[in-house]
Short mmCIF file of C-alpha atoms in Angstrom, two decimals:
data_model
loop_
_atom_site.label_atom_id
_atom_site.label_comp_id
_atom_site.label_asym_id
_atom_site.label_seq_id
_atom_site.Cartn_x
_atom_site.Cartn_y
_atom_site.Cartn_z
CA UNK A 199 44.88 -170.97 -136.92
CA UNK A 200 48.17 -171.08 -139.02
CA UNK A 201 50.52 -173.76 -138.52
CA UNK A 202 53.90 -171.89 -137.02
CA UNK A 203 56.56 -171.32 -139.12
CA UNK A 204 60.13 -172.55 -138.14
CA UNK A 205 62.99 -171.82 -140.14
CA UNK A 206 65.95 -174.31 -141.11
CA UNK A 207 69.64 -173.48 -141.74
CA UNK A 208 72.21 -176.56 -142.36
CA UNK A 209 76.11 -176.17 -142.45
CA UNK A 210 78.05 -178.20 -143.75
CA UNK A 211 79.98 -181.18 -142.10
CA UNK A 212 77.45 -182.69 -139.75
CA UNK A 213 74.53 -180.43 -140.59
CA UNK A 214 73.06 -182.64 -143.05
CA UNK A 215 73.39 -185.73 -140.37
CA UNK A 216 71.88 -183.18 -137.56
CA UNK A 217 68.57 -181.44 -139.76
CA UNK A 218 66.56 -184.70 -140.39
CA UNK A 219 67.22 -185.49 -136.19
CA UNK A 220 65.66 -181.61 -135.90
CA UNK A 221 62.90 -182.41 -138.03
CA UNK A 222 62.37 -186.12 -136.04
CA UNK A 223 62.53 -184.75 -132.99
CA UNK A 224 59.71 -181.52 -133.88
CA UNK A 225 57.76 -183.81 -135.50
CA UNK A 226 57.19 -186.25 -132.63
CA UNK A 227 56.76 -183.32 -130.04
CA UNK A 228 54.04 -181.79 -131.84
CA UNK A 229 52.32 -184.95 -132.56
CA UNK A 230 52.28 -185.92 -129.15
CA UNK A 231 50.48 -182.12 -128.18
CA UNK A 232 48.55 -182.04 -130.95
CA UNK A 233 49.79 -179.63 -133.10
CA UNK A 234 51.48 -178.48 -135.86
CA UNK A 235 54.48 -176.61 -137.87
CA UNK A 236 55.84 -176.11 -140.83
CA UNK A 237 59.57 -176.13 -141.33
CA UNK A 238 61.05 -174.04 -144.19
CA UNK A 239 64.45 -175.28 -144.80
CA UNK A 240 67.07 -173.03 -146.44
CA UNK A 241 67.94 -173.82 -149.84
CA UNK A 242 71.60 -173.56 -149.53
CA UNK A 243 74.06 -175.56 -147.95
CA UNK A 244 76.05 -173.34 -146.10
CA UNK A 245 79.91 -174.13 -145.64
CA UNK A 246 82.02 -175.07 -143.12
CA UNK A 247 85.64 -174.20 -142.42
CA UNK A 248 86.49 -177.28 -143.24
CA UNK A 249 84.79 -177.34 -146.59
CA UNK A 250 86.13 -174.33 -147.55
CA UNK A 251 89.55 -175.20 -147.01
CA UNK A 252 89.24 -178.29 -148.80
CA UNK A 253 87.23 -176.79 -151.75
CA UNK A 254 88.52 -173.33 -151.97
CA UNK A 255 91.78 -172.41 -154.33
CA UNK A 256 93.53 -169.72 -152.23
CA UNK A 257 92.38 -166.80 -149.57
CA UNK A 258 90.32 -165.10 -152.38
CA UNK A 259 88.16 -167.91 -153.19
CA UNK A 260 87.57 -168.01 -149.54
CA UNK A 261 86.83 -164.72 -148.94
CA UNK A 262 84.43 -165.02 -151.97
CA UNK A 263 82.48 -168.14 -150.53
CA UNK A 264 82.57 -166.50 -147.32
CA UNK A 265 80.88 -163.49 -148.79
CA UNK A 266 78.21 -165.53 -150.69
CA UNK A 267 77.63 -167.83 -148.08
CA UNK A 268 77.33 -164.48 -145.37
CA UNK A 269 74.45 -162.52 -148.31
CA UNK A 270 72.42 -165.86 -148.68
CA UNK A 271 71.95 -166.71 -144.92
CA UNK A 272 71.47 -162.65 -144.34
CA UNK A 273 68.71 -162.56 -147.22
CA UNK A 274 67.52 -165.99 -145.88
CA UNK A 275 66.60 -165.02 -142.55
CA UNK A 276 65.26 -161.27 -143.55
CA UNK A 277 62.70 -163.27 -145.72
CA UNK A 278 61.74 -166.01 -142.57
CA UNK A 279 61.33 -162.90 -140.77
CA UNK A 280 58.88 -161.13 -143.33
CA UNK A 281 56.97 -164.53 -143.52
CA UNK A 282 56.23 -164.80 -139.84
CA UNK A 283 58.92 -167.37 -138.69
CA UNK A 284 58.91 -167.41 -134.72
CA UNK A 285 62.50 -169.23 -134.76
CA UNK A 286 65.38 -170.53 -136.69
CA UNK A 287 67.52 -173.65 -135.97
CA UNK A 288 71.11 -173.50 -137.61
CA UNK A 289 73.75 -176.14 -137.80
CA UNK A 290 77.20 -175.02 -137.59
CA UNK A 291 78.76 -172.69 -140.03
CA UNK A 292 81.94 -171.14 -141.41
CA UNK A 293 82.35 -168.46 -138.35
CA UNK A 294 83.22 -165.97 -140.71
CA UNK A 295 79.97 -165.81 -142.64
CA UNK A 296 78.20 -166.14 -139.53
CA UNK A 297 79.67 -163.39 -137.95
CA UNK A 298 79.38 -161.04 -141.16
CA UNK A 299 75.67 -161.72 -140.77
CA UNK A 300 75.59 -161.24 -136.90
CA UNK A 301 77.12 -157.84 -137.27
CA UNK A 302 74.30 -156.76 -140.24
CA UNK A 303 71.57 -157.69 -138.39
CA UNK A 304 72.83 -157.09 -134.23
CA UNK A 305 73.23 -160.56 -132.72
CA UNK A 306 73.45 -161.46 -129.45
CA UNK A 307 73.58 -164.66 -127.39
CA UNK A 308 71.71 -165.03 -124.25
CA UNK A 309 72.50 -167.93 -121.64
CA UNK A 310 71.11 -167.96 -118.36
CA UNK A 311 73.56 -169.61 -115.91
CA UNK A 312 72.39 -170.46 -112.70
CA UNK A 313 75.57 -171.15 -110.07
CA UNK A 314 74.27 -172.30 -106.35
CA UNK A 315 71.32 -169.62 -105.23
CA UNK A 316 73.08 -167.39 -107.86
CA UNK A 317 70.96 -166.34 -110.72
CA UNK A 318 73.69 -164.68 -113.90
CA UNK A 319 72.29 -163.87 -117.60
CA UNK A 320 74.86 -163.64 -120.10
CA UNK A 321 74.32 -161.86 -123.27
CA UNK A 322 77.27 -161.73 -125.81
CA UNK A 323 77.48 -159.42 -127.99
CA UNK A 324 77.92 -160.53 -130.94
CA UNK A 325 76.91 -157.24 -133.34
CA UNK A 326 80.42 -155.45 -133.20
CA UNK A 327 84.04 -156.10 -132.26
CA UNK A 328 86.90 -158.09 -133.41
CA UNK A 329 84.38 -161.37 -134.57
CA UNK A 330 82.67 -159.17 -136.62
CA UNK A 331 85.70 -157.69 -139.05
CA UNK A 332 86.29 -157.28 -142.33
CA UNK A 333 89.88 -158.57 -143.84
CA UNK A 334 91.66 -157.03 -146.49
CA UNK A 335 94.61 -159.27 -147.68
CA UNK A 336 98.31 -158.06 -149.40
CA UNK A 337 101.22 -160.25 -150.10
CA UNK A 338 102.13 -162.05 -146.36
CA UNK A 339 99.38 -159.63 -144.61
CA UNK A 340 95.87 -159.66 -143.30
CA UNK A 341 94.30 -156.05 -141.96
CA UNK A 342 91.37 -157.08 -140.09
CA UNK A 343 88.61 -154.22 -139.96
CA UNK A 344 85.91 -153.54 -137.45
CA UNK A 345 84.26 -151.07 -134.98
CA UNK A 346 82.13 -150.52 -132.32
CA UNK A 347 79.25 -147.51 -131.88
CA UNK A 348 77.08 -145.94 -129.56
CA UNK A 349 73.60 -147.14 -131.37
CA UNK A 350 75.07 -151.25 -131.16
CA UNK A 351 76.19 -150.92 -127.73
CA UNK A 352 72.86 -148.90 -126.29
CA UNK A 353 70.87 -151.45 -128.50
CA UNK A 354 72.61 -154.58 -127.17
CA UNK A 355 72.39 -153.40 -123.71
CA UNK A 356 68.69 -152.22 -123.84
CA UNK A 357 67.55 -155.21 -125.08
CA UNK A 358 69.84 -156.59 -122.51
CA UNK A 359 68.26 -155.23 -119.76
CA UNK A 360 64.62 -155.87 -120.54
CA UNK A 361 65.94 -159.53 -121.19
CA UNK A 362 66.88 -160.09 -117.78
CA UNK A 363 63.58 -158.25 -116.28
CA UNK A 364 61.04 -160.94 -118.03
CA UNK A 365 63.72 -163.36 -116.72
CA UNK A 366 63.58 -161.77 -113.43
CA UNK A 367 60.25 -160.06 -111.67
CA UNK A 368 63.21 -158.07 -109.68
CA UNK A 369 64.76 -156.99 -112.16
CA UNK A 370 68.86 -157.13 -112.44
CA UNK A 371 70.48 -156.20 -109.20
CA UNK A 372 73.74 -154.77 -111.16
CA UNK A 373 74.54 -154.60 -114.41
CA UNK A 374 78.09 -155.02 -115.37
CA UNK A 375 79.81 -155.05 -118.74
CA UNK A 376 83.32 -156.70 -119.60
CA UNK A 377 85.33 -155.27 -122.45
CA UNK A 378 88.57 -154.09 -123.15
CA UNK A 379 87.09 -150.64 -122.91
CA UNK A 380 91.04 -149.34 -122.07
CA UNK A 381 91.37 -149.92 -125.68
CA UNK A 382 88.78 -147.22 -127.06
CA UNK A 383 89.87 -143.92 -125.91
CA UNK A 384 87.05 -143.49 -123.13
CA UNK A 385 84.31 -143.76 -125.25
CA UNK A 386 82.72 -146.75 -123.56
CA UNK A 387 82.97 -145.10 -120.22
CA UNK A 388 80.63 -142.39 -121.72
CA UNK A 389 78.24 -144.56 -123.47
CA UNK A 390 77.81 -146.75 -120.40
CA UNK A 391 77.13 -143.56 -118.06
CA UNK A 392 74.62 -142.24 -120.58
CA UNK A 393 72.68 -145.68 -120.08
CA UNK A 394 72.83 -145.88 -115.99
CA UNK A 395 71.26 -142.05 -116.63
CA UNK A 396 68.67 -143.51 -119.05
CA UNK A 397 68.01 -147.12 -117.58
CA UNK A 398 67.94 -145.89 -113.81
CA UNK A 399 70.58 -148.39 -113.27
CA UNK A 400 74.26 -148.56 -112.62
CA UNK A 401 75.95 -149.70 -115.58
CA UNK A 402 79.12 -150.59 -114.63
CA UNK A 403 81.90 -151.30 -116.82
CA UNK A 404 84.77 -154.10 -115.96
CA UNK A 405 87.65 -155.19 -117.89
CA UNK A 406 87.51 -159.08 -118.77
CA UNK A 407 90.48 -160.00 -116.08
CA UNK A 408 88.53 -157.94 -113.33
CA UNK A 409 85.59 -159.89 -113.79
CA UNK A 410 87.22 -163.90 -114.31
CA UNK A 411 89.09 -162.75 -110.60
CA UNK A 412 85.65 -162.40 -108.85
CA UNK A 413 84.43 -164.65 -110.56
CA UNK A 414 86.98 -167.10 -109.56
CA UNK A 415 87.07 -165.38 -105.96
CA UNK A 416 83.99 -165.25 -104.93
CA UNK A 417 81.50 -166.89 -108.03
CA UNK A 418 78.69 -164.58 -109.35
CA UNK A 419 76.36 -162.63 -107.73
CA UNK A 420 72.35 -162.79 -107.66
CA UNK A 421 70.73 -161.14 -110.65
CA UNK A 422 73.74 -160.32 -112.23
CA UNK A 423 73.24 -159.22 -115.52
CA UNK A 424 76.55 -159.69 -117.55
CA UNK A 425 77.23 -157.87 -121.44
CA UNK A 426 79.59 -159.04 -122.70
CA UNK A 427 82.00 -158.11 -125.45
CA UNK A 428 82.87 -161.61 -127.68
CA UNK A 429 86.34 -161.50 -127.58
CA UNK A 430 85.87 -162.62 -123.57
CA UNK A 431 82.58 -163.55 -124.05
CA UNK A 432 83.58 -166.77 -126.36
CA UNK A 433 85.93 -168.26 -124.50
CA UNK A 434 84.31 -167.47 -121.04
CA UNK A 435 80.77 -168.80 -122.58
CA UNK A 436 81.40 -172.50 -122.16
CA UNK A 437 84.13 -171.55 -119.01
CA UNK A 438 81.11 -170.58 -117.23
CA UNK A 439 78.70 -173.51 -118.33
CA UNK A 440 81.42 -176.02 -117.03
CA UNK A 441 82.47 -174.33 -113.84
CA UNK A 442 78.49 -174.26 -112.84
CA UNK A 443 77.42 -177.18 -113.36
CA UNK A 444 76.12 -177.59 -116.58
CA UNK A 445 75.77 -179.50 -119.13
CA UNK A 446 79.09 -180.22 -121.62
CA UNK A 447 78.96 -177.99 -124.86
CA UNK A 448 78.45 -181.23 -127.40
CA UNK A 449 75.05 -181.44 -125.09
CA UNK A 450 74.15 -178.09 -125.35
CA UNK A 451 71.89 -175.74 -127.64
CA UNK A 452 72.01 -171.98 -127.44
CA UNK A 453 70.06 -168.71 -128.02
CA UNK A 454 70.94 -165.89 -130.33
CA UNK A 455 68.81 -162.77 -130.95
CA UNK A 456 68.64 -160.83 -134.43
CA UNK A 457 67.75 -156.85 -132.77
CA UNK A 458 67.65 -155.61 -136.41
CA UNK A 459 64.53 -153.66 -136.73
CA UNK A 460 63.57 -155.81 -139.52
CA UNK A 461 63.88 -158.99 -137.72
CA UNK A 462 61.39 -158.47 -135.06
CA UNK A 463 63.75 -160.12 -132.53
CA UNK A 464 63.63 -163.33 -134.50
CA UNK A 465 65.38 -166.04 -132.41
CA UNK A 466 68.01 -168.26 -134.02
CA UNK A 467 68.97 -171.58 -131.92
CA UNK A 468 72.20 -173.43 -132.63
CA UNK A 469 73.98 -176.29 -130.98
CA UNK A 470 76.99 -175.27 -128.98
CA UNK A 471 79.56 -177.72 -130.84
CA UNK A 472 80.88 -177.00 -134.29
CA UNK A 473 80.40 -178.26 -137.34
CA UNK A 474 82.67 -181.67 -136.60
CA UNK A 475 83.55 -182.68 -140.21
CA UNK A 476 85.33 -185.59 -139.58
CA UNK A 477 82.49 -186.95 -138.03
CA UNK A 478 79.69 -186.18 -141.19
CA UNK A 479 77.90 -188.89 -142.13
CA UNK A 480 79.19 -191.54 -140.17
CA UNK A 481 76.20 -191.75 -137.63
CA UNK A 482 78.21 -190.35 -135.02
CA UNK A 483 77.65 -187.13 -133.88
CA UNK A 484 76.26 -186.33 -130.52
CA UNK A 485 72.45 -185.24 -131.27
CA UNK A 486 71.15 -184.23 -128.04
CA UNK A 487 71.86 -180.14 -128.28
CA UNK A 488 70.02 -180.83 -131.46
CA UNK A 489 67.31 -182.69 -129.66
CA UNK A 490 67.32 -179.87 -127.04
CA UNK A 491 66.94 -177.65 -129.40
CA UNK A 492 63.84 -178.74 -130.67
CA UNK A 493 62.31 -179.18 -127.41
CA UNK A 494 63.01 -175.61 -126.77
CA UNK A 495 61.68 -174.38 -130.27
CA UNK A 496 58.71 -176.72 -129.63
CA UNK A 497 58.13 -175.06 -126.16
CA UNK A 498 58.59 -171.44 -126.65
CA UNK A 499 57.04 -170.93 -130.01
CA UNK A 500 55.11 -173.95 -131.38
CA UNK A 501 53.05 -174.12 -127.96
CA UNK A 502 54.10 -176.84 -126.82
CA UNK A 503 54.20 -176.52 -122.78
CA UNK A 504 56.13 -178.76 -120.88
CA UNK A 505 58.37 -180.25 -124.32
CA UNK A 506 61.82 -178.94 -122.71
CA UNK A 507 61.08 -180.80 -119.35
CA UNK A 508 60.13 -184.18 -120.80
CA UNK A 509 62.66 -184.33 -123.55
CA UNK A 510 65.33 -183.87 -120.47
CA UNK A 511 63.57 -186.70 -118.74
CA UNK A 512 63.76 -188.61 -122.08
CA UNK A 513 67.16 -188.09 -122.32
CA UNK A 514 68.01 -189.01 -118.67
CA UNK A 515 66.20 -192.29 -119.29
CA UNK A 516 67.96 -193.05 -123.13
CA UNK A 517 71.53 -192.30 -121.16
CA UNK A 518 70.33 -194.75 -118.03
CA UNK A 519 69.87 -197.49 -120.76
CA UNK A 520 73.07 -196.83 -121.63
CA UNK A 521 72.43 -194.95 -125.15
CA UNK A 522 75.61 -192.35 -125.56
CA UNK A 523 77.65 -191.75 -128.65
CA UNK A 524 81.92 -192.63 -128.22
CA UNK A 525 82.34 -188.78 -126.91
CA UNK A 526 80.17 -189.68 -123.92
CA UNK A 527 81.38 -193.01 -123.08
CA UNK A 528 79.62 -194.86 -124.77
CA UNK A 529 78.98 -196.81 -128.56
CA UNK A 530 75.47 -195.55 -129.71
CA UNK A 531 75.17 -193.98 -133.03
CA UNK A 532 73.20 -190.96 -133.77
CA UNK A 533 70.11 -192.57 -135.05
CA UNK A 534 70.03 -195.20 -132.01
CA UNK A 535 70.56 -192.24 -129.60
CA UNK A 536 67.67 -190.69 -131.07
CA UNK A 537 65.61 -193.84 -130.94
CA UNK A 538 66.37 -194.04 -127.53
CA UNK A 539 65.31 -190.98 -126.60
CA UNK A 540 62.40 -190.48 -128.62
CA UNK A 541 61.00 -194.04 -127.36
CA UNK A 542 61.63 -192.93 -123.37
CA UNK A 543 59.50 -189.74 -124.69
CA UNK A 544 56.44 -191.48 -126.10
CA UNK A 545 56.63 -192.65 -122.24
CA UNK A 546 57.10 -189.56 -120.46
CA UNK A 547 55.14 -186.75 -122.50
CA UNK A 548 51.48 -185.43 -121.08
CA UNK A 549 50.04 -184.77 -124.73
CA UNK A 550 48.50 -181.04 -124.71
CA UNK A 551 44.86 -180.68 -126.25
CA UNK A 552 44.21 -181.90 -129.77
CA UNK A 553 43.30 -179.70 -132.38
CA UNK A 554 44.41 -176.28 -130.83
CA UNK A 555 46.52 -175.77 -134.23
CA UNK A 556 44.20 -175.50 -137.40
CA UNK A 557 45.72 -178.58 -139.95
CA UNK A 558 45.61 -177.05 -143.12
CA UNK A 559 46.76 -180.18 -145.39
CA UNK A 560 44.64 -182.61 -146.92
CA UNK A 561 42.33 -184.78 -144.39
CA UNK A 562 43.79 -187.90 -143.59
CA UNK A 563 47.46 -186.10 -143.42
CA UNK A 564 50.12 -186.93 -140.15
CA UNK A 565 49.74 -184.34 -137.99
CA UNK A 566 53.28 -182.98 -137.39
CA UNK A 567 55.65 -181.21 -139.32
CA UNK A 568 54.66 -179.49 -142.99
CA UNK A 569 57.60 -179.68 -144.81
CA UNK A 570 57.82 -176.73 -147.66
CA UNK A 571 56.45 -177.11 -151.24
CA UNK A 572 58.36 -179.04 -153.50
CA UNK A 573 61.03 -180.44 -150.80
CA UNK A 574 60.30 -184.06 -149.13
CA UNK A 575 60.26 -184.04 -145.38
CA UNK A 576 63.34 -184.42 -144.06
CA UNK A 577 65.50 -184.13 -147.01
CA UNK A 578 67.48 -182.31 -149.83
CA UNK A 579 65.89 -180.26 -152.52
CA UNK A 580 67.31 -181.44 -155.98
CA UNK A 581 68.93 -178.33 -156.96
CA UNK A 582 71.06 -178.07 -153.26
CA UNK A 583 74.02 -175.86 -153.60
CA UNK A 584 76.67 -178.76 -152.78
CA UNK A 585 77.06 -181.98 -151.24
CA UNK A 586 78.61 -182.66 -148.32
CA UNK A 587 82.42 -182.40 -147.89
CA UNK A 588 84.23 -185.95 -148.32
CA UNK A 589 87.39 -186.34 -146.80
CA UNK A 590 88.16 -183.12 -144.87
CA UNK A 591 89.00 -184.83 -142.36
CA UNK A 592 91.76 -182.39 -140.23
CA UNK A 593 92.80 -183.40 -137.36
CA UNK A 594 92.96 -179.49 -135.93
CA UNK A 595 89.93 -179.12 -136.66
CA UNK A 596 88.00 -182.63 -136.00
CA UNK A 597 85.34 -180.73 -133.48
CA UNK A 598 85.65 -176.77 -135.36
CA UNK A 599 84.44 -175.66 -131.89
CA UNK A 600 85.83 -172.39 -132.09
CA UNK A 601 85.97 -172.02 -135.83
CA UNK A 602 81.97 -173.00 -136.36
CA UNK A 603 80.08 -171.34 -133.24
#
């Protein structure tokens, strides 16, 4: 059997501190199950806000990077696709890029939230909109482009919908979608009753104030299935996370979804937090949405049951010991964090049977992670597109939360 493929994006700012904890923390989950992947890591180093402002001459040079960065990453994950990749982990990157390639290949974000006895799925779409513009520059003016259409919006909430009915054996009780639908001339209204006609479902649109009130009023709903248009959906993402009880964004990793025909649904996870410049290689950035992240990707497509359950026990145990970086509390670097954590896991972990995943390097090889030809595990090739920024250090932009997600 053929070692899974996972594919490997790194941003700039902490990306390059963040990719070799990935490739750690893979590693030592399939080890302890037995198995196997192999990790193709992008070639390019993809920018960061931050980088680009500090590198970049002007809003044209920008806009150029921005382009070239956007047509790499695109072609980058078309090609993971072809070869048979079941995931992608991405670090941070410039949101512009990302959002260029979100809208070529119809991205959306799913998070399911659970509040009390209340079961919500939120899927931002993240394939049309404002994010997802193009801007045209004069002297002392930007005109920011974009659009929305039938075929994204029945797409998104198609996919949507049979989303939340392998999440659910019920099925969505109601399915509700917040935009600023007032905006677009009625056209929404008739896209969203053609889909309640073709889903068997009431597809109920709400504008983005309607729903924060009951949410605030009265919380969500069981089985509420929530699309979501990303102007709301952005701000209300992490809103939601810390109003329900979950974890803090620098903790968290996330899901996106490529529904481009050509992308078989390839999955993309991220970390929550952005790029955090100021913060690159200094051995200080929180890893644990990165660590969740590859318990997830280890779980859902390197079969590895059970890796998301014991890496949150492992972390619980590394944060009882008292390992936290400064933005939890505490004075742990990365690498000890990951130390911790990883030695809790060796611990915790009910190894799966050996063997299960056909090793197809030379005998006497680690078990683990393959990296790709002609790159050492864990590390740069030669010919990387850049280094990492030194010195953009902005204040305003010291986490790039919004700028970088």
């Amino acid at each position: 059997m053929t070692a899974p493929l996972i594919a490997l994006a790194v941003g700039r700012g902490t990306g390059p501190d963040l990719a070799p904890v990935f490739e750690r923390v893979l590693d030592r989950i399939t080890r302890l199950h037995g198995r196997q992947v192999r990790v193709e890591r992008s070639p390019r180093t993809y920018h960061s806000y931050v980088s680009l402002r500090a590198e970049a001459a002007g809003t044209a040079e920008i806009a150029a990077l921005t382009e070239q960065d956007a047509a790499h990453y695109e072609r980058f994950c078309r090609e993971q696709a072809a070869a048979g990749a079941r995931a992608v982990f991405r670090t941070a990157i410039n949101a512009q890029s990302l959002y260029l390639v979100r809208q070529r290949l119809a991205a959306v974000k799913v998070e399911p939230i659970t509040a009390g006895d209340a079961r919500l799925l939120l899927v931002r779409d993240q394939a049309q909109g404002f994010y997802t513009g193009e801007n045209l520059h004069t002297p002392g003016k930007v005109v920011r482009t974009m659009e929305f259409s039938r075929d994204v919006t029945e797409q998104v909430v198609r996919y949507a919908v049979r989303r939340a009915r392998e999440l659910w054996a019920e099925g969505p009780a109601r399915v509700q979608l917040a935009y600023k639908y007032h905006l677009l001339d009625g056209a929404l209204d008739d896209w969203a009753q053609g889909l309640s006609a073709e889903l068997g479902l009431d597809v109920a649109l709400f504008q983005p104030d309607t729903v924060n009130r009951n949410l605030i009023a009265h919380g969500p709903a069981d089985r509420t299935l929530l699309v979501a248009g990303n102007e709301w959906a952005d701000i209300m993402h992490v809103v939601l996370l810390d109003r329900y009880g979950s974890e803090r964004q620098e903790n968290r990793c996330t899901e996106n979804v490529h529904l481009h025909p050509e992308l078989n649904g390839l999955p993309e996870y991220q970390t929550v937090h952005g790029s955090a410049d100021d913060l690159a290689g200094r051995d200080l950035v929180n890893p644990l949405a990165t660590v969740r992240a590859a318990a997830r990707i280890a779980e859902r497509h390197a079969d590895c049951p059970g890796a998301e359950a014991a890496v949150e026990a492992a972390i619980a145990a590394a944060q009882a010991a008292g390992a936290r970086t400064p933005d939890l509390g505490g004075t742990a670097g990365t690498t000890a964090v990951v130390d911790a954590v990883l030695a809790s896991l060796a611990g915790t972990f009910v190894p799966g049977p050996a063997g299960a995943v056909e090793d197809t390097r030379p005998a006497g090889a680690d078990q683990g992670i393959r990296p790709a030809e002609g790159r050492p595990a864990g590390g740069l090739r030669a010919n990387e597109d850049a280094a990492d920024s030194a010195g953009a250090t902005d204040a305003a932009d010291a986490t790039a939360t919004a700028a970088a997600r």
